[in-house]
Coordinates of C-alpha atoms in Angstrom, one line a residue:
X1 CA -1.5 24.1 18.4
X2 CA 1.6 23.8 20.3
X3 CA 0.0 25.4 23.5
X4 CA -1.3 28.6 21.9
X5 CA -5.1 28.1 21.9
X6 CA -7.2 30.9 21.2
X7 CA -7.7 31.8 24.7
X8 CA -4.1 32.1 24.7
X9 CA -3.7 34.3 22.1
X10 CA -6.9 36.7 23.1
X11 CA -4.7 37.0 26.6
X12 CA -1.6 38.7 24.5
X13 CA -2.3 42.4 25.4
X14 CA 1.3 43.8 23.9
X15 CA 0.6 45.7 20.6
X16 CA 1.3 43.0 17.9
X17 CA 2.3 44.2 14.2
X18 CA 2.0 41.0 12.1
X19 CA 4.1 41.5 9.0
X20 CA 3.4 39.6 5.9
X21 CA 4.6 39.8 2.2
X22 CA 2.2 40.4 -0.3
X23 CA 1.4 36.9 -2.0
X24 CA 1.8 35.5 1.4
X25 CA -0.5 31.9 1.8
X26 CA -1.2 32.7 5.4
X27 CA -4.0 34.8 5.1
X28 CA -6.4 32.6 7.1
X29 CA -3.6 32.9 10.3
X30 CA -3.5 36.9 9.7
X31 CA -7.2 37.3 9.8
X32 CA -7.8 34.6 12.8
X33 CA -4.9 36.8 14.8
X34 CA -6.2 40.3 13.9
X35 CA -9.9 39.1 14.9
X36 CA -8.4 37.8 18.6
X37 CA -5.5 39.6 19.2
X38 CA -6.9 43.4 21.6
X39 CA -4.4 45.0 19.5
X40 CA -3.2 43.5 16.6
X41 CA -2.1 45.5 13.3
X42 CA -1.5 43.8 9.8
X43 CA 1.3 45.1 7.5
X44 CA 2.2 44.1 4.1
X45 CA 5.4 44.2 3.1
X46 CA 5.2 44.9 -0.8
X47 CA 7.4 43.1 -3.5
X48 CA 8.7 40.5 -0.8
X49 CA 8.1 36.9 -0.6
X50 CA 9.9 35.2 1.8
X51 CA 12.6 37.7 2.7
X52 CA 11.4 41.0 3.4
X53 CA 14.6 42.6 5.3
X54 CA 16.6 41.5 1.8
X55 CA 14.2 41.9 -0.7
X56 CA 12.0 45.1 0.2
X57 CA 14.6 46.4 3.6
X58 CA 12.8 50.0 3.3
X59 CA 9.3 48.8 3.4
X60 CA 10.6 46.5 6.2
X61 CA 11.8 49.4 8.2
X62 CA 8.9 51.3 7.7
X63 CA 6.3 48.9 8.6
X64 CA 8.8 48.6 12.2
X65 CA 8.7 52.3 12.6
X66 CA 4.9 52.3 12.1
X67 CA 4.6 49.8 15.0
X68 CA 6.9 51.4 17.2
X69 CA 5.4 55.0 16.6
X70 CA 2.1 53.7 17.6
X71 CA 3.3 52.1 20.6
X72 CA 4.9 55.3 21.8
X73 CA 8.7 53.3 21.6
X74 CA 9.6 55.9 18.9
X75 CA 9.3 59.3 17.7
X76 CA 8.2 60.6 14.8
X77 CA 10.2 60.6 12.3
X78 CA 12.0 63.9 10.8
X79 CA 10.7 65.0 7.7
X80 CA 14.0 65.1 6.7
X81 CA 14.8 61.9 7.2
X82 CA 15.2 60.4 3.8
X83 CA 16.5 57.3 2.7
X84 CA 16.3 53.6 4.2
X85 CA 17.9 52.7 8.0
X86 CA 21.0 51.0 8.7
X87 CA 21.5 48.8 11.1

């Protein structure tokens, strides 16, 4: 538990994006934070395992962009916009 009990957890008000690959095992965790987390948002990173920013970076990116766009910490991006980010 280390601390974070469910009370805990229901307390987080921050927008949460929980990102998980696609065959991840940890189903059970996703679905216990999405049902007690205010704002909680599940996305699945496809044809990743472990390793998502190496092995699916664009996916990655636009499952972070999502998140941020919700949260107003981004614009919209340009429809012209094509190809993955850099960092």
């Amino acid at each position: 538990e280390a601390g974070l009990t469910p009370q805990r957890i229901a307390s987080v008000r921050q927008p949460v994006t929980a990102l998980y690959d696609e065959h991840s095992p940890f189903k059970a965790t996703r679905d216990f934070l999405q049902q007690r987390l205010p704002d909680c948002r599940v996305g699945v990173i496809p044809g990743a395992r472990h390793l998502a920013p190496l092995e699916n970076p664009t996916a990655l990116v636009a499952e972070i962009r999502r998140h941020l766009v919700a949260v107003g910490a981004a614009p919209e991006p340009s429809p012209d916009l094509h190809g993955p980010c850099t960092f």
